[in-house]
């Protein structure tokens, strides 16, 4: 069975403007898909709709995660079912230590799945291990969630959460934005470590450069609210060379 | 289990109109006749077996009160209080001052158990082992108008600390009571304080002798049980030179459809180098979601840093009451004295809160700090009202104020009314204020990680109030965190 099936998904925002115009996408376990497209093409909207953010109206189509109706679930239920979104702009939560946040999130998901909560030593052990792999200073974990974090720290914190929550499907929304090349490498290495035969990933990006570090199995070109072309990783290089101009002409024509 | 998780489970187990402490204790009570008159004041004084000077003091207050008007400047709205319809004294029937817990009506003890604040001495009497190093709290329990039990009396006595019902102190330590009672909140201070002076029923009295560090936290638990009864407790705490005391106050009331009046007065006096830490968790019945019932909480709390380098710090978590009208203040009289105010005020449903503090800088090089966190949800109104003033002679006065308001939903209101008066050029006053709304994006971020909406709100709010929570004694902080989530229950969606 496919991990994720998106069938003819159509989505509008509240003023009735249509953003997604029939998206079809199938992700199998173990696959890494890249979605590339220009600004305003609807890439981030897709990520938001999959994770259940308010403010969008699904007007048609369906989405199945492991065969279950994803769109019928609340955002927290989707998370517990194994969907993870790495945010383009991670939110700051003043006064809440990152460590507390991580633990609350892990236990909330475990509880929803009917699993026992992690003991304190077990939790600490996991956090320390994963944080070390991402070169995260333990001091950072005592600071409030994302407050005063640099761009690189915020994105590493997203990857840390992903590593701890072990999702079935991870959606990475513009994980490269705002990162210098060193920070990009650390984040990408973190993501690569999480590639596994059971896990699917959707990497949303504007630029090819992230895909030099997280090499996708399949590349989709997203334009004007739908996938207009699908190919192998070489498609990303073609886009880098030629830009999206061809697709603009297609739409105009 | 992380506190947040635990909190949310508590929230789940209750529904909106189910006030946790809304049970009534069925014990026989003896009440004074309805209404207020000189005879009632005499009745109360006689019940307490008071000396003549105390009765005169009360009568003087009563006569003064007759000439006063109820204040209207606060941002609260309520129907006129029928003072003639209230009962001003209620006591468990056939009340004889208890010698030990054995003499206390078991029904009352059960009530305190239900409140989750067991009188610790029960455990000791029952031979319960307490873990090594567990903190101990001496409790004075006030039930309607009468103090029913004070624990750890003997141990405190050894340290020289006096901790007893104020009605007893009037008889046993008249010299101290006469010297200090009304010296911080004068009989004529304000409508509600004057009313309290006339009819105050009981409350706690604490005296810490020079150089003594009180060996345990002192605590009072107030509970209003009787229908249509006002509770007018009076607390007087004196920290003599170089002493230290930490005092905790908790309040609950059973739920009732009618409003109940609560008008307390608390006076703190810190002499040279003394320190008083006063913490409150107030959880009186807030009324139902339509605003029926609930406690009217009109309280005057004031501390006098009378001695040089003395320090008074107020910490409050206010989650209950239909109306809260409360401004715990510090008079910074001694040179180099310091006042602090840490507050979390939460309003939900139809609650109205008008609360804040006054820091009156009179002495040289006095400092004060105000951290106020107001959280408004439902259809409530939440006002911070504060005054920071420096007298002509208060050279080098410094204040830092931070007032943050958090709105949940779009039918509530948060207001900040700071008054700042500096009458000398060397005073440095800083004021910061923010108002924010719990953002959808923040909640969504938490929910994407697996938290339900309620869990997400609890997490964000706990983060918002953290600066204040850390000033509460440990045992209270845990209770306060639970209360915060319980009172915000049903505020989202």
XYZ file of C-alpha atoms in Angstrom, chain A residues 51-53 75-76 79 83-85 87 91-96 101 105 108-109 111-112 117 146 158 161 165, chain B residues 1-2 4-5 9 12 439-442 444-453 455 459-460 462-464 466:
54
model
C -0.957 19.060 8.189
C -4.405 20.545 8.827
C -3.775 24.259 9.230
C -3.876 18.405 13.264
C -2.737 16.607 16.444
C 0.808 14.149 13.928
C 2.765 13.119 9.713
C 5.480 15.647 10.481
C 5.879 19.131 9.031
C 8.125 24.541 9.256
C 7.198 29.545 15.832
C 8.669 31.018 19.002
C 7.054 29.989 22.292
C 8.270 32.334 25.047
C 8.773 30.848 28.501
C 8.564 27.208 27.392
C 8.299 21.167 24.528
C 5.089 16.568 22.187
C 1.231 13.582 23.634
C 1.770 11.506 20.493
C -0.550 8.747 24.452
C -2.748 9.228 21.399
C 4.994 7.633 28.225
C 13.026 29.080 19.107
C 13.025 21.203 13.481
C 11.996 17.189 16.574
C 9.133 11.965 16.794
C 4.648 13.216 34.051
C 5.308 16.784 32.890
C 1.519 20.480 31.519
C 0.318 17.010 30.725
C -5.721 15.729 32.390
C -10.416 17.059 30.991
C -1.690 33.290 17.944
C -3.273 30.637 15.788
C 0.137 29.964 14.283
C 1.638 29.218 17.684
C -0.925 25.169 15.147
C 2.806 24.651 15.615
C 2.146 22.844 18.914
C -0.711 20.824 17.450
C 1.421 19.732 14.505
C 3.726 18.205 17.091
C 0.875 16.226 18.600
C -0.623 18.470 21.304
C -4.396 18.894 21.380
C -5.688 22.458 21.271
C -2.775 21.126 25.688
C 1.612 25.067 27.333
C 1.639 28.581 25.887
C 2.330 28.295 31.345
C 5.193 29.810 29.379
C 3.588 33.247 29.596
C 6.577 31.441 34.115
